[in-house]
Amino acid sequence: MRPLIAACIASLALPALGAAIEPPPPTVSVSPAFPSSADGLDFAVSVCLPPTYLIDPPVVAGSTITLTIHFDGPIPPVICVQHPPPQHVSLGPIPVGSYTAEVRFGEQLLAATAFDVQADTKALFLRGRFRAEAFWTGADGVEHPAGAAQVSDESGAFWFFDAGSAELTMKVLDGRGVNGHFWVFIGALTNVAWHVSVTDTAIVCFTAPCGQKSYSVPAGQTHNVIDLQAY
Protein backbone atom coordinates (compact mmCIF):
# COMPACT_ATOMS: atom_id res chain seq x y z
CA MET A 1 0.00 0.00 0.00
CA ARG A 2 2.99 2.28 -0.60
CA PRO A 3 2.04 4.40 -3.69
CA LEU A 4 0.42 7.44 -2.09
CA ILE A 5 -0.87 5.05 0.55
CA ALA A 6 -2.82 3.27 -2.16
CA ALA A 7 -4.30 6.61 -3.23
CA CYS A 8 -5.43 7.35 0.31
CA ILE A 9 -6.75 3.81 0.69
CA ALA A 10 -8.36 4.21 -2.72
CA SER A 11 -11.75 5.24 -1.37
CA LEU A 12 -13.67 5.53 1.86
CA ALA A 13 -16.53 3.04 2.08
CA LEU A 14 -19.81 4.19 3.54
CA PRO A 15 -21.63 1.04 4.71
CA ALA A 16 -24.93 2.83 5.20
CA LEU A 17 -25.01 3.94 1.60
CA GLY A 18 -23.00 1.19 0.01
CA ALA A 19 -21.09 3.88 -1.87
CA ALA A 20 -17.53 5.12 -1.93
CA ILE A 21 -16.01 8.59 -1.75
CA GLU A 22 -12.97 9.11 -3.92
CA PRO A 23 -10.20 11.09 -2.27
CA PRO A 24 -9.63 14.55 -3.78
CA PRO A 25 -6.94 14.65 -6.48
CA PRO A 26 -3.57 16.17 -5.56
CA THR A 27 -3.01 19.74 -6.74
CA VAL A 28 -0.13 22.18 -7.07
CA SER A 29 -0.40 25.90 -7.80
CA VAL A 30 2.16 28.65 -8.30
CA SER A 31 2.14 32.24 -7.06
CA PRO A 32 2.33 34.93 -8.34
CA ALA A 33 -0.06 34.02 -11.12
CA PHE A 34 1.93 36.06 -13.67
CA PRO A 35 5.53 35.65 -12.53
CA SER A 36 8.39 37.61 -14.03
CA SER A 37 12.07 36.71 -14.09
CA ALA A 38 12.51 38.97 -11.04
CA ASP A 39 9.90 37.21 -8.87
CA GLY A 40 10.40 34.52 -6.29
CA LEU A 41 7.90 31.66 -6.66
CA ASP A 42 5.67 30.00 -4.07
CA PHE A 43 4.26 26.53 -4.75
CA ALA A 44 1.21 25.38 -2.77
CA VAL A 45 0.87 21.59 -2.64
CA SER A 46 -2.34 19.86 -1.51
CA VAL A 47 -2.39 16.07 -1.29
CA CYS A 48 -4.38 13.45 0.55
CA LEU A 49 -1.54 12.62 2.94
CA PRO A 50 -0.91 13.11 6.65
CA PRO A 51 0.23 16.68 7.35
CA THR A 52 3.55 15.35 8.62
CA TYR A 53 4.91 14.95 5.10
CA LEU A 54 7.85 17.11 3.97
CA ILE A 55 8.67 18.63 0.60
CA ASP A 56 12.28 18.67 -0.57
CA PRO A 57 13.68 21.91 -1.99
CA PRO A 58 12.56 22.34 -5.62
CA VAL A 59 14.88 20.91 -8.23
CA VAL A 60 15.00 22.74 -11.57
CA ALA A 61 16.08 20.66 -14.56
CA GLY A 62 15.49 22.42 -17.85
CA SER A 63 11.83 23.36 -18.02
CA THR A 64 10.77 20.95 -15.23
CA ILE A 65 10.59 21.88 -11.56
CA THR A 66 10.30 18.81 -9.32
CA LEU A 67 8.79 18.95 -5.83
CA THR A 68 9.42 15.63 -4.06
CA ILE A 69 7.41 14.55 -1.02
CA HIS A 70 8.95 12.39 1.69
CA PHE A 71 8.41 11.31 5.31
CA ASP A 72 11.17 11.27 7.91
CA GLY A 73 9.64 8.21 9.59
CA PRO A 74 6.97 5.60 8.91
CA ILE A 75 3.98 6.81 6.92
CA PRO A 76 0.96 6.93 9.20
CA PRO A 77 -2.36 5.62 7.88
CA VAL A 78 -4.76 8.21 6.54
CA ILE A 79 -8.28 8.30 5.21
CA CYS A 80 -9.35 11.68 3.92
CA VAL A 81 -12.24 13.12 1.96
CA GLN A 82 -10.69 16.55 1.72
CA HIS A 83 -7.18 17.92 1.60
CA PRO A 84 -5.42 19.04 4.76
CA PRO A 85 -4.09 22.63 4.58
CA PRO A 86 -1.65 23.02 1.68
CA GLN A 87 2.07 23.01 2.29
CA HIS A 88 4.27 25.64 0.67
CA VAL A 89 7.73 25.57 -0.79
CA SER A 90 9.60 28.52 -2.26
CA LEU A 91 11.94 28.98 -5.19
CA GLY A 92 14.00 32.01 -6.16
CA PRO A 93 13.65 33.83 -9.50
CA ILE A 94 14.13 31.69 -12.59
CA PRO A 95 14.79 32.69 -16.22
CA VAL A 96 12.14 33.59 -18.76
CA GLY A 97 10.49 30.51 -20.25
CA SER A 98 7.72 27.92 -20.04
CA TYR A 99 7.84 25.54 -17.08
CA THR A 100 6.04 22.58 -15.56
CA ALA A 101 5.98 22.06 -11.79
CA GLU A 102 5.64 18.39 -10.84
CA VAL A 103 4.82 16.93 -7.43
CA ARG A 104 6.21 13.43 -6.93
CA PHE A 105 6.02 10.81 -4.20
CA GLY A 106 8.86 8.44 -4.95
CA GLU A 107 8.49 7.64 -8.64
CA GLN A 108 4.78 8.47 -8.67
CA LEU A 109 3.67 11.70 -10.35
CA LEU A 110 0.90 13.18 -8.21
CA ALA A 111 0.17 16.57 -9.74
CA ALA A 112 1.55 19.02 -12.26
CA THR A 113 0.90 22.56 -13.42
CA ALA A 114 2.30 24.53 -16.35
CA PHE A 115 3.15 28.22 -16.17
CA ASP A 116 5.17 30.88 -17.97
CA VAL A 117 7.78 33.23 -16.60
CA GLN A 118 7.83 36.58 -18.38
CA ALA A 119 10.61 39.11 -18.67
CA ASP A 120 10.67 41.71 -15.92
CA THR A 121 9.09 44.50 -17.93
CA LYS A 122 6.89 47.53 -17.62
CA ALA A 123 5.28 47.23 -21.06
CA LEU A 124 3.07 44.91 -23.08
CA PHE A 125 3.82 44.27 -26.76
CA LEU A 126 0.60 43.37 -28.51
CA ARG A 127 0.02 42.05 -32.01
CA GLY A 128 3.69 42.65 -32.82
CA ARG A 129 3.28 46.42 -33.10
CA PHE A 130 1.48 48.01 -30.14
CA ARG A 131 3.45 48.96 -27.03
CA ALA A 132 1.26 49.57 -23.95
CA GLU A 133 2.40 51.03 -20.63
CA ALA A 134 0.32 51.68 -17.53
CA PHE A 135 0.78 54.09 -14.63
CA TRP A 136 -1.07 54.41 -11.34
CA THR A 137 -1.30 57.24 -8.83
CA GLY A 138 -1.13 56.59 -5.10
CA ALA A 139 -2.88 58.46 -2.30
CA ASP A 140 0.20 60.69 -2.03
CA GLY A 141 -0.36 61.89 -5.58
CA VAL A 142 2.83 60.25 -6.84
CA GLU A 143 2.62 58.40 -10.15
CA HIS A 144 4.17 54.95 -10.43
CA PRO A 145 4.77 52.67 -13.42
CA ALA A 146 2.74 49.47 -13.36
CA GLY A 147 4.27 46.06 -13.84
CA ALA A 148 3.29 44.18 -16.99
CA ALA A 149 2.63 40.49 -17.64
CA GLN A 150 2.23 39.27 -21.19
CA VAL A 151 -0.49 36.62 -21.52
CA SER A 152 -0.58 36.16 -25.31
CA ASP A 153 0.23 38.00 -28.50
CA GLU A 154 -3.00 39.98 -28.19
CA SER A 155 -3.52 40.29 -24.44
CA GLY A 156 -1.84 40.97 -21.11
CA ALA A 157 -2.27 42.38 -17.62
CA PHE A 158 -0.89 45.19 -15.47
CA TRP A 159 -0.28 45.03 -11.73
CA PHE A 160 0.26 47.86 -9.25
CA PHE A 161 1.14 46.44 -5.84
CA ASP A 162 1.66 42.68 -6.23
CA ALA A 163 2.71 40.75 -9.31
CA GLY A 164 0.17 38.08 -8.37
CA SER A 165 -2.78 40.50 -8.43
CA ALA A 166 -3.80 42.01 -11.78
CA GLU A 167 -5.34 45.50 -11.61
CA LEU A 168 -5.87 46.02 -15.35
CA THR A 169 -6.33 43.56 -18.19
CA MET A 170 -5.87 44.56 -21.81
CA LYS A 171 -6.14 43.21 -25.31
CA VAL A 172 -5.89 44.52 -28.86
CA LEU A 173 -7.95 42.89 -31.60
CA ASP A 174 -7.65 43.31 -35.35
CA GLY A 175 -11.07 44.61 -36.36
CA ARG A 176 -10.00 45.93 -39.75
CA GLY A 177 -12.12 43.36 -41.50
CA VAL A 178 -15.18 44.82 -39.73
CA ASN A 179 -14.65 48.58 -39.54
CA GLY A 180 -11.09 49.18 -40.74
CA HIS A 181 -9.61 49.68 -37.25
CA PHE A 182 -7.72 47.92 -34.49
CA TRP A 183 -9.76 47.64 -31.29
CA VAL A 184 -8.47 48.31 -27.77
CA PHE A 185 -10.11 46.79 -24.68
CA ILE A 186 -9.04 47.54 -21.10
CA GLY A 187 -10.71 45.91 -18.11
CA ALA A 188 -10.31 47.72 -14.77
CA LEU A 189 -10.21 45.76 -11.52
CA THR A 190 -9.37 48.75 -9.33
CA ASN A 191 -10.59 52.18 -8.24
CA VAL A 192 -7.05 53.56 -8.04
CA ALA A 193 -6.31 56.34 -10.53
CA TRP A 194 -4.57 55.00 -13.64
CA HIS A 195 -3.77 55.73 -17.24
CA VAL A 196 -2.60 53.55 -20.09
CA SER A 197 -0.49 54.82 -22.99
CA VAL A 198 -0.56 52.85 -26.24
CA THR A 199 1.88 53.43 -29.10
CA ASP A 200 1.60 51.98 -32.60
CA THR A 201 5.25 51.27 -33.37
CA ALA A 202 4.42 50.62 -37.03
CA ILE A 203 3.89 54.36 -37.52
CA VAL A 204 7.11 56.25 -38.23
CA CYS A 205 7.27 59.78 -36.80
CA PHE A 206 9.68 62.50 -37.83
CA THR A 207 8.41 65.35 -35.64
CA ALA A 208 6.02 65.16 -32.68
CA PRO A 209 5.08 61.75 -31.26
CA CYS A 210 2.36 60.12 -33.28
CA GLY A 211 0.51 56.84 -33.25
CA GLN A 212 -0.14 57.28 -29.53
CA LYS A 213 -3.37 57.08 -27.54
CA SER A 214 -3.97 57.46 -23.82
CA TYR A 215 -6.80 56.18 -21.63
CA SER A 216 -7.29 57.50 -18.09
CA VAL A 217 -9.60 56.95 -15.13
CA PRO A 218 -9.51 59.14 -11.97
CA ALA A 219 -9.32 57.80 -8.42
CA GLY A 220 -12.52 56.44 -6.90
CA GLN A 221 -13.95 55.30 -10.21
CA THR A 222 -13.92 52.00 -12.07
CA HIS A 223 -14.35 52.17 -15.82
CA ASN A 224 -13.59 49.76 -18.64
CA VAL A 225 -12.35 50.92 -22.04
CA ILE A 226 -13.81 49.77 -25.35
CA ASP A 227 -12.27 51.69 -28.27
CA LEU A 228 -13.36 50.25 -31.58
CA GLN A 229 -11.61 52.99 -33.59
CA ALA A 230 -8.27 53.05 -31.83
CA TYR A 231 -6.01 52.82 -34.88
PDB file of C-alpha atoms in Angstrom:
ATOM      1  CA  MET A   1       0.000   0.000   0.000  1.00  0.00           C
ATOM      2  CA  ARG A   2       2.987   2.278  -0.595  1.00  0.00           C
ATOM      3  CA  PRO A   3       2.041   4.402  -3.686  1.00  0.00           C
ATOM      4  CA  LEU A   4       0.420   7.441  -2.093  1.00  0.00           C
ATOM      5  CA  ILE A   5      -0.874   5.052   0.555  1.00  0.00           C
ATOM      6  CA  ALA A   6      -2.816   3.272  -2.158  1.00  0.00           C
ATOM      7  CA  ALA A   7      -4.296   6.615  -3.225  1.00  0.00           C
ATOM      8  CA  CYS A   8      -5.425   7.355   0.314  1.00  0.00           C
ATOM      9  CA  ILE A   9      -6.754   3.810   0.688  1.00  0.00           C
ATOM     10  CA  ALA A  10      -8.362   4.205  -2.725  1.00  0.00           C
ATOM     11  CA  SER A  11     -11.749   5.236  -1.367  1.00  0.00           C
ATOM     12  CA  LEU A  12     -13.669   5.533   1.862  1.00  0.00           C
ATOM     13  CA  ALA A  13     -16.525   3.039   2.081  1.00  0.00           C
ATOM     14  CA  LEU A  14     -19.814   4.185   3.544  1.00  0.00           C
ATOM     15  CA  PRO A  15     -21.634   1.037   4.710  1.00  0.00           C
ATOM     16  CA  ALA A  16     -24.926   2.826   5.202  1.00  0.00           C
ATOM     17  CA  LEU A  17     -25.006   3.944   1.599  1.00  0.00           C
ATOM     18  CA  GLY A  18     -22.998   1.186   0.014  1.00  0.00           C
ATOM     19  CA  ALA A  19     -21.088   3.882  -1.868  1.00  0.00           C
ATOM     20  CA  ALA A  20     -17.526   5.125  -1.929  1.00  0.00           C
ATOM     21  CA  ILE A  21     -16.007   8.587  -1.746  1.00  0.00           C
ATOM     22  CA  GLU A  22     -12.970   9.107  -3.923  1.00  0.00           C
ATOM     23  CA  PRO A  23     -10.198  11.090  -2.268  1.00  0.00           C
ATOM     24  CA  PRO A  24      -9.625  14.548  -3.783  1.00  0.00           C
ATOM     25  CA  PRO A  25      -6.941  14.648  -6.481  1.00  0.00           C
ATOM     26  CA  PRO A  26      -3.572  16.168  -5.560  1.00  0.00           C
ATOM     27  CA  THR A  27      -3.009  19.736  -6.744  1.00  0.00           C
ATOM     28  CA  VAL A  28      -0.128  22.183  -7.074  1.00  0.00           C
ATOM     29  CA  SER A  29      -0.395  25.901  -7.800  1.00  0.00           C
ATOM     30  CA  VAL A  30       2.155  28.652  -8.303  1.00  0.00           C
ATOM     31  CA  SER A  31       2.135  32.242  -7.059  1.00  0.00           C
ATOM     32  CA  PRO A  32       2.328  34.926  -8.345  1.00  0.00           C
ATOM     33  CA  ALA A  33      -0.059  34.023 -11.121  1.00  0.00           C
ATOM     34  CA  PHE A  34       1.926  36.062 -13.670  1.00  0.00           C
ATOM     35  CA  PRO A  35       5.534  35.647 -12.525  1.00  0.00           C
ATOM     36  CA  SER A  36       8.389  37.607 -14.032  1.00  0.00           C
ATOM     37  CA  SER A  37      12.069  36.710 -14.088  1.00  0.00           C
ATOM     38  CA  ALA A  38      12.510  38.975 -11.035  1.00  0.00           C
ATOM     39  CA  ASP A  39       9.903  37.210  -8.869  1.00  0.00           C
ATOM     40  CA  GLY A  40      10.397  34.516  -6.287  1.00  0.00           C
ATOM     41  CA  LEU A  41       7.903  31.659  -6.658  1.00  0.00           C
ATOM     42  CA  ASP A  42       5.672  29.998  -4.071  1.00  0.00           C
ATOM     43  CA  PHE A  43       4.263  26.526  -4.751  1.00  0.00           C
ATOM     44  CA  ALA A  44       1.208  25.380  -2.770  1.00  0.00           C
ATOM     45  CA  VAL A  45       0.870  21.591  -2.644  1.00  0.00           C
ATOM     46  CA  SER A  46      -2.341  19.860  -1.515  1.00  0.00           C
ATOM     47  CA  VAL A  47      -2.386  16.074  -1.293  1.00  0.00           C
ATOM     48  CA  CYS A  48      -4.381  13.446   0.551  1.00  0.00           C
ATOM     49  CA  LEU A  49      -1.541  12.617   2.942  1.00  0.00           C
ATOM     50  CA  PRO A  50      -0.913  13.110   6.654  1.00  0.00           C
ATOM     51  CA  PRO A  51       0.226  16.683   7.345  1.00  0.00           C
ATOM     52  CA  THR A  52       3.551  15.345   8.617  1.00  0.00           C
ATOM     53  CA  TYR A  53       4.911  14.953   5.101  1.00  0.00           C
ATOM     54  CA  LEU A  54       7.845  17.114   3.966  1.00  0.00           C
ATOM     55  CA  ILE A  55       8.668  18.633   0.600  1.00  0.00           C
ATOM     56  CA  ASP A  56      12.277  18.667  -0.566  1.00  0.00           C
ATOM     57  CA  PRO A  57      13.678  21.912  -1.993  1.00  0.00           C
ATOM     58  CA  PRO A  58      12.560  22.345  -5.620  1.00  0.00           C
ATOM     59  CA  VAL A  59      14.883  20.908  -8.235  1.00  0.00           C
ATOM     60  CA  VAL A  60      14.999  22.741 -11.574  1.00  0.00           C
ATOM     61  CA  ALA A  61      16.076  20.661 -14.562  1.00  0.00           C
ATOM     62  CA  GLY A  62      15.494  22.423 -17.853  1.00  0.00           C
ATOM     63  CA  SER A  63      11.826  23.356 -18.019  1.00  0.00           C
ATOM     64  CA  THR A  64      10.772  20.949 -15.234  1.00  0.00           C
ATOM     65  CA  ILE A  65      10.589  21.880 -11.560  1.00  0.00           C
ATOM     66  CA  THR A  66      10.298  18.814  -9.319  1.00  0.00           C
ATOM     67  CA  LEU A  67       8.791  18.945  -5.834  1.00  0.00           C
ATOM     68  CA  THR A  68       9.423  15.627  -4.057  1.00  0.00           C
ATOM     69  CA  ILE A  69       7.405  14.548  -1.021  1.00  0.00           C
ATOM     70  CA  HIS A  70       8.953  12.386   1.686  1.00  0.00           C
ATOM     71  CA  PHE A  71       8.414  11.311   5.310  1.00  0.00           C
ATOM     72  CA  ASP A  72      11.167  11.266   7.915  1.00  0.00           C
ATOM     73  CA  GLY A  73       9.641   8.214   9.591  1.00  0.00           C
ATOM     74  CA  PRO A  74       6.969   5.600   8.906  1.00  0.00           C
ATOM     75  CA  ILE A  75       3.980   6.808   6.918  1.00  0.00           C
ATOM     76  CA  PRO A  76       0.957   6.929   9.196  1.00  0.00           C
ATOM     77  CA  PRO A  77      -2.355   5.620   7.882  1.00  0.00           C
ATOM     78  CA  VAL A  78      -4.760   8.211   6.539  1.00  0.00           C
ATOM     79  CA  ILE A  79      -8.285   8.296   5.214  1.00  0.00           C
ATOM     80  CA  CYS A  80      -9.354  11.678   3.915  1.00  0.00           C
ATOM     81  CA  VAL A  81     -12.244  13.118   1.965  1.00  0.00           C
ATOM     82  CA  GLN A  82     -10.688  16.549   1.718  1.00  0.00           C
ATOM     83  CA  HIS A  83      -7.179  17.923   1.595  1.00  0.00           C
ATOM     84  CA  PRO A  84      -5.418  19.041   4.760  1.00  0.00           C
ATOM     85  CA  PRO A  85      -4.087  22.629   4.580  1.00  0.00           C
ATOM     86  CA  PRO A  86      -1.647  23.020   1.677  1.00  0.00           C
ATOM     87  CA  GLN A  87       2.067  23.012   2.293  1.00  0.00           C
ATOM     88  CA  HIS A  88       4.267  25.637   0.675  1.00  0.00           C
ATOM     89  CA  VAL A  89       7.734  25.574  -0.790  1.00  0.00           C
ATOM     90  CA  SER A  90       9.603  28.524  -2.264  1.00  0.00           C
ATOM     91  CA  LEU A  91      11.939  28.981  -5.194  1.00  0.00           C
ATOM     92  CA  GLY A  92      14.002  32.005  -6.162  1.00  0.00           C
ATOM     93  CA  PRO A  93      13.654  33.830  -9.497  1.00  0.00           C
ATOM     94  CA  ILE A  94      14.129  31.691 -12.595  1.00  0.00           C
ATOM     95  CA  PRO A  95      14.790  32.685 -16.216  1.00  0.00           C
ATOM     96  CA  VAL A  96      12.136  33.586 -18.761  1.00  0.00           C
ATOM     97  CA  GLY A  97      10.487  30.506 -20.249  1.00  0.00           C
ATOM     98  CA  SER A  98       7.716  27.921 -20.036  1.00  0.00           C
ATOM     99  CA  TYR A  99       7.844  25.541 -17.083  1.00  0.00           C
ATOM    100  CA  THR A 100       6.038  22.577 -15.556  1.00  0.00           C
ATOM    101  CA  ALA A 101       5.980  22.065 -11.787  1.00  0.00           C
ATOM    102  CA  GLU A 102       5.636  18.388 -10.838  1.00  0.00           C
ATOM    103  CA  VAL A 103       4.821  16.930  -7.428  1.00  0.00           C
ATOM    104  CA  ARG A 104       6.214  13.426  -6.934  1.00  0.00           C
ATOM    105  CA  PHE A 105       6.023  10.809  -4.198  1.00  0.00           C
ATOM    106  CA  GLY A 106       8.855   8.441  -4.945  1.00  0.00           C
ATOM    107  CA  GLU A 107       8.493   7.639  -8.645  1.00  0.00           C
ATOM    108  CA  GLN A 108       4.784   8.474  -8.666  1.00  0.00           C
ATOM    109  CA  LEU A 109       3.669  11.704 -10.348  1.00  0.00           C
ATOM    110  CA  LEU A 110       0.905  13.179  -8.206  1.00  0.00           C
ATOM    111  CA  ALA A 111       0.171  16.569  -9.737  1.00  0.00           C
ATOM    112  CA  ALA A 112       1.550  19.025 -12.258  1.00  0.00           C
ATOM    113  CA  THR A 113       0.903  22.558 -13.423  1.00  0.00           C
ATOM    114  CA  ALA A 114       2.301  24.535 -16.352  1.00  0.00           C
ATOM    115  CA  PHE A 115       3.147  28.223 -16.172  1.00  0.00           C
ATOM    116  CA  ASP A 116       5.168  30.880 -17.973  1.00  0.00           C
ATOM    117  CA  VAL A 117       7.785  33.234 -16.601  1.00  0.00           C
ATOM    118  CA  GLN A 118       7.825  36.583 -18.385  1.00  0.00           C
ATOM    119  CA  ALA A 119      10.613  39.107 -18.671  1.00  0.00           C
ATOM    120  CA  ASP A 120      10.673  41.713 -15.921  1.00  0.00           C
ATOM    121  CA  THR A 121       9.085  44.497 -17.929  1.00  0.00           C
ATOM    122  CA  LYS A 122       6.894  47.529 -17.625  1.00  0.00           C
ATOM    123  CA  ALA A 123       5.276  47.226 -21.056  1.00  0.00           C
ATOM    124  CA  LEU A 124       3.072  44.905 -23.083  1.00  0.00           C
ATOM    125  CA  PHE A 125       3.817  44.274 -26.757  1.00  0.00           C
ATOM    126  CA  LEU A 126       0.596  43.373 -28.507  1.00  0.00           C
ATOM    127  CA  ARG A 127       0.023  42.049 -32.014  1.00  0.00           C
ATOM    128  CA  GLY A 128       3.692  42.652 -32.820  1.00  0.00           C
ATOM    129  CA  ARG A 129       3.281  46.423 -33.102  1.00  0.00           C
ATOM    130  CA  PHE A 130       1.483  48.014 -30.137  1.00  0.00           C
ATOM    131  CA  ARG A 131       3.448  48.964 -27.027  1.00  0.00           C
ATOM    132  CA  ALA A 132       1.261  49.573 -23.952  1.00  0.00           C
ATOM    133  CA  GLU A 133       2.398  51.027 -20.635  1.00  0.00           C
ATOM    134  CA  ALA A 134       0.317  51.681 -17.531  1.00  0.00           C
ATOM    135  CA  PHE A 135       0.779  54.085 -14.628  1.00  0.00           C
ATOM    136  CA  TRP A 136      -1.075  54.406 -11.344  1.00  0.00           C
ATOM    137  CA  THR A 137      -1.304  57.237  -8.829  1.00  0.00           C
ATOM    138  CA  GLY A 138      -1.135  56.588  -5.096  1.00  0.00           C
ATOM    139  CA  ALA A 139      -2.880  58.455  -2.296  1.00  0.00           C
ATOM    140  CA  ASP A 140       0.196  60.693  -2.026  1.00  0.00           C
ATOM    141  CA  GLY A 141      -0.357  61.894  -5.583  1.00  0.00           C
ATOM    142  CA  VAL A 142       2.826  60.254  -6.840  1.00  0.00           C
ATOM    143  CA  GLU A 143       2.617  58.398 -10.155  1.00  0.00           C
ATOM    144  CA  HIS A 144       4.171  54.953 -10.430  1.00  0.00           C
ATOM    145  CA  PRO A 145       4.774  52.670 -13.420  1.00  0.00           C
ATOM    146  CA  ALA A 146       2.742  49.465 -13.364  1.00  0.00           C
ATOM    147  CA  GLY A 147       4.268  46.056 -13.840  1.00  0.00           C
ATOM    148  CA  ALA A 148       3.288  44.178 -16.989  1.00  0.00           C
ATOM    149  CA  ALA A 149       2.631  40.493 -17.641  1.00  0.00           C
ATOM    150  CA  GLN A 150       2.229  39.271 -21.195  1.00  0.00           C
ATOM    151  CA  VAL A 151      -0.486  36.622 -21.521  1.00  0.00           C
ATOM    152  CA  SER A 152      -0.575  36.155 -25.307  1.00  0.00           C
ATOM    153  CA  ASP A 153       0.234  38.005 -28.504  1.00  0.00           C
ATOM    154  CA  GLU A 154      -2.997  39.981 -28.194  1.00  0.00           C
ATOM    155  CA  SER A 155      -3.518  40.291 -24.438  1.00  0.00           C
ATOM    156  CA  GLY A 156      -1.841  40.966 -21.109  1.00  0.00           C
ATOM    157  CA  ALA A 157      -2.269  42.379 -17.616  1.00  0.00           C
ATOM    158  CA  PHE A 158      -0.890  45.188 -15.471  1.00  0.00           C
ATOM    159  CA  TRP A 159      -0.281  45.025 -11.728  1.00  0.00           C
ATOM    160  CA  PHE A 160       0.257  47.861  -9.253  1.00  0.00           C
ATOM    161  CA  PHE A 161       1.143  46.437  -5.841  1.00  0.00           C
ATOM    162  CA  ASP A 162       1.663  42.685  -6.227  1.00  0.00           C
ATOM    163  CA  ALA A 163       2.710  40.745  -9.311  1.00  0.00           C
ATOM    164  CA  GLY A 164       0.169  38.083  -8.374  1.00  0.00           C
ATOM    165  CA  SER A 165      -2.782  40.504  -8.433  1.00  0.00           C
ATOM    166  CA  ALA A 166      -3.799  42.015 -11.777  1.00  0.00           C
ATOM    167  CA  GLU A 167      -5.344  45.501 -11.607  1.00  0.00           C
ATOM    168  CA  LEU A 168      -5.872  46.023 -15.349  1.00  0.00           C
ATOM    169  CA  THR A 169      -6.334  43.560 -18.187  1.00  0.00           C
ATOM    170  CA  MET A 170      -5.872  44.564 -21.806  1.00  0.00           C
ATOM    171  CA  LYS A 171      -6.138  43.208 -25.313  1.00  0.00           C
ATOM    172  CA  VAL A 172      -5.894  44.521 -28.864  1.00  0.00           C
ATOM    173  CA  LEU A 173      -7.951  42.885 -31.601  1.00  0.00           C
ATOM    174  CA  ASP A 174      -7.651  43.314 -35.349  1.00  0.00           C
ATOM    175  CA  GLY A 175     -11.067  44.608 -36.363  1.00  0.00           C
ATOM    176  CA  ARG A 176      -9.998  45.932 -39.750  1.00  0.00           C
ATOM    177  CA  GLY A 177     -12.123  43.355 -41.496  1.00  0.00           C
ATOM    178  CA  VAL A 178     -15.181  44.816 -39.735  1.00  0.00           C
ATOM    179  CA  ASN A 179     -14.650  48.583 -39.545  1.00  0.00           C
ATOM    180  CA  GLY A 180     -11.086  49.184 -40.743  1.00  0.00           C
ATOM    181  CA  HIS A 181      -9.605  49.682 -37.248  1.00  0.00           C
ATOM    182  CA  PHE A 182      -7.722  47.922 -34.487  1.00  0.00           C
ATOM    183  CA  TRP A 183      -9.758  47.643 -31.290  1.00  0.00           C
ATOM    184  CA  VAL A 184      -8.472  48.315 -27.768  1.00  0.00           C
ATOM    185  CA  PHE A 185     -10.110  46.789 -24.677  1.00  0.00           C
ATOM    186  CA  ILE A 186      -9.043  47.542 -21.101  1.00  0.00           C
ATOM    187  CA  GLY A 187     -10.709  45.915 -18.112  1.00  0.00           C
ATOM    188  CA  ALA A 188     -10.314  47.722 -14.773  1.00  0.00           C
ATOM    189  CA  LEU A 189     -10.212  45.764 -11.519  1.00  0.00           C
ATOM    190  CA  THR A 190      -9.369  48.753  -9.326  1.00  0.00           C
ATOM    191  CA  ASN A 191     -10.594  52.184  -8.236  1.00  0.00           C
ATOM    192  CA  VAL A 192      -7.046  53.556  -8.043  1.00  0.00           C
ATOM    193  CA  ALA A 193      -6.305  56.342 -10.531  1.00  0.00           C
ATOM    194  CA  TRP A 194      -4.567  55.004 -13.640  1.00  0.00           C
ATOM    195  CA  HIS A 195      -3.773  55.728 -17.240  1.00  0.00           C
ATOM    196  CA  VAL A 196      -2.597  53.552 -20.092  1.00  0.00           C
ATOM    197  CA  SER A 197      -0.495  54.822 -22.985  1.00  0.00           C
ATOM    198  CA  VAL A 198      -0.557  52.848 -26.240  1.00  0.00           C
ATOM    199  CA  THR A 199       1.883  53.433 -29.099  1.00  0.00           C
ATOM    200  CA  ASP A 200       1.599  51.980 -32.601  1.00  0.00           C
ATOM    201  CA  THR A 201       5.246  51.269 -33.369  1.00  0.00           C
ATOM    202  CA  ALA A 202       4.417  50.615 -37.035  1.00  0.00           C
ATOM    203  CA  ILE A 203       3.886  54.355 -37.524  1.00  0.00           C
ATOM    204  CA  VAL A 204       7.112  56.251 -38.226  1.00  0.00           C
ATOM    205  CA  CYS A 205       7.266  59.782 -36.798  1.00  0.00           C
ATOM    206  CA  PHE A 206       9.679  62.504 -37.827  1.00  0.00           C
ATOM    207  CA  THR A 207       8.414  65.350 -35.640  1.00  0.00           C
ATOM    208  CA  ALA A 208       6.023  65.164 -32.678  1.00  0.00           C
ATOM    209  CA  PRO A 209       5.082  61.754 -31.265  1.00  0.00           C
ATOM    210  CA  CYS A 210       2.356  60.121 -33.283  1.00  0.00           C
ATOM    211  CA  GLY A 211       0.508  56.835 -33.245  1.00  0.00           C
ATOM    212  CA  GLN A 212      -0.144  57.279 -29.531  1.00  0.00           C
ATOM    213  CA  LYS A 213      -3.368  57.080 -27.544  1.00  0.00           C
ATOM    214  CA  SER A 214      -3.974  57.462 -23.820  1.00  0.00           C
ATOM    215  CA  TYR A 215      -6.797  56.183 -21.635  1.00  0.00           C
ATOM    216  CA  SER A 216      -7.295  57.504 -18.090  1.00  0.00           C
ATOM    217  CA  VAL A 217      -9.603  56.947 -15.128  1.00  0.00           C
ATOM    218  CA  PRO A 218      -9.513  59.137 -11.965  1.00  0.00           C
ATOM    219  CA  ALA A 219      -9.323  57.804  -8.419  1.00  0.00           C
ATOM    220  CA  GLY A 220     -12.518  56.442  -6.899  1.00  0.00           C
ATOM    221  CA  GLN A 221     -13.955  55.298 -10.208  1.00  0.00           C
ATOM    222  CA  THR A 222     -13.917  52.005 -12.066  1.00  0.00           C
ATOM    223  CA  HIS A 223     -14.351  52.168 -15.825  1.00  0.00           C
ATOM    224  CA  ASN A 224     -13.586  49.764 -18.643  1.00  0.00           C
ATOM    225  CA  VAL A 225     -12.352  50.918 -22.044  1.00  0.00           C
ATOM    226  CA  ILE A 226     -13.808  49.771 -25.350  1.00  0.00           C
ATOM    227  CA  ASP A 227     -12.268  51.687 -28.267  1.00  0.00           C
ATOM    228  CA  LEU A 228     -13.358  50.251 -31.584  1.00  0.00           C
ATOM    229  CA  GLN A 229     -11.610  52.988 -33.590  1.00  0.00           C
ATOM    230  CA  ALA A 230      -8.269  53.050 -31.828  1.00  0.00           C
ATOM    231  CA  TYR A 231      -6.006  52.822 -34.884  1.00  0.00           C
TER     232      TYR A 231
END
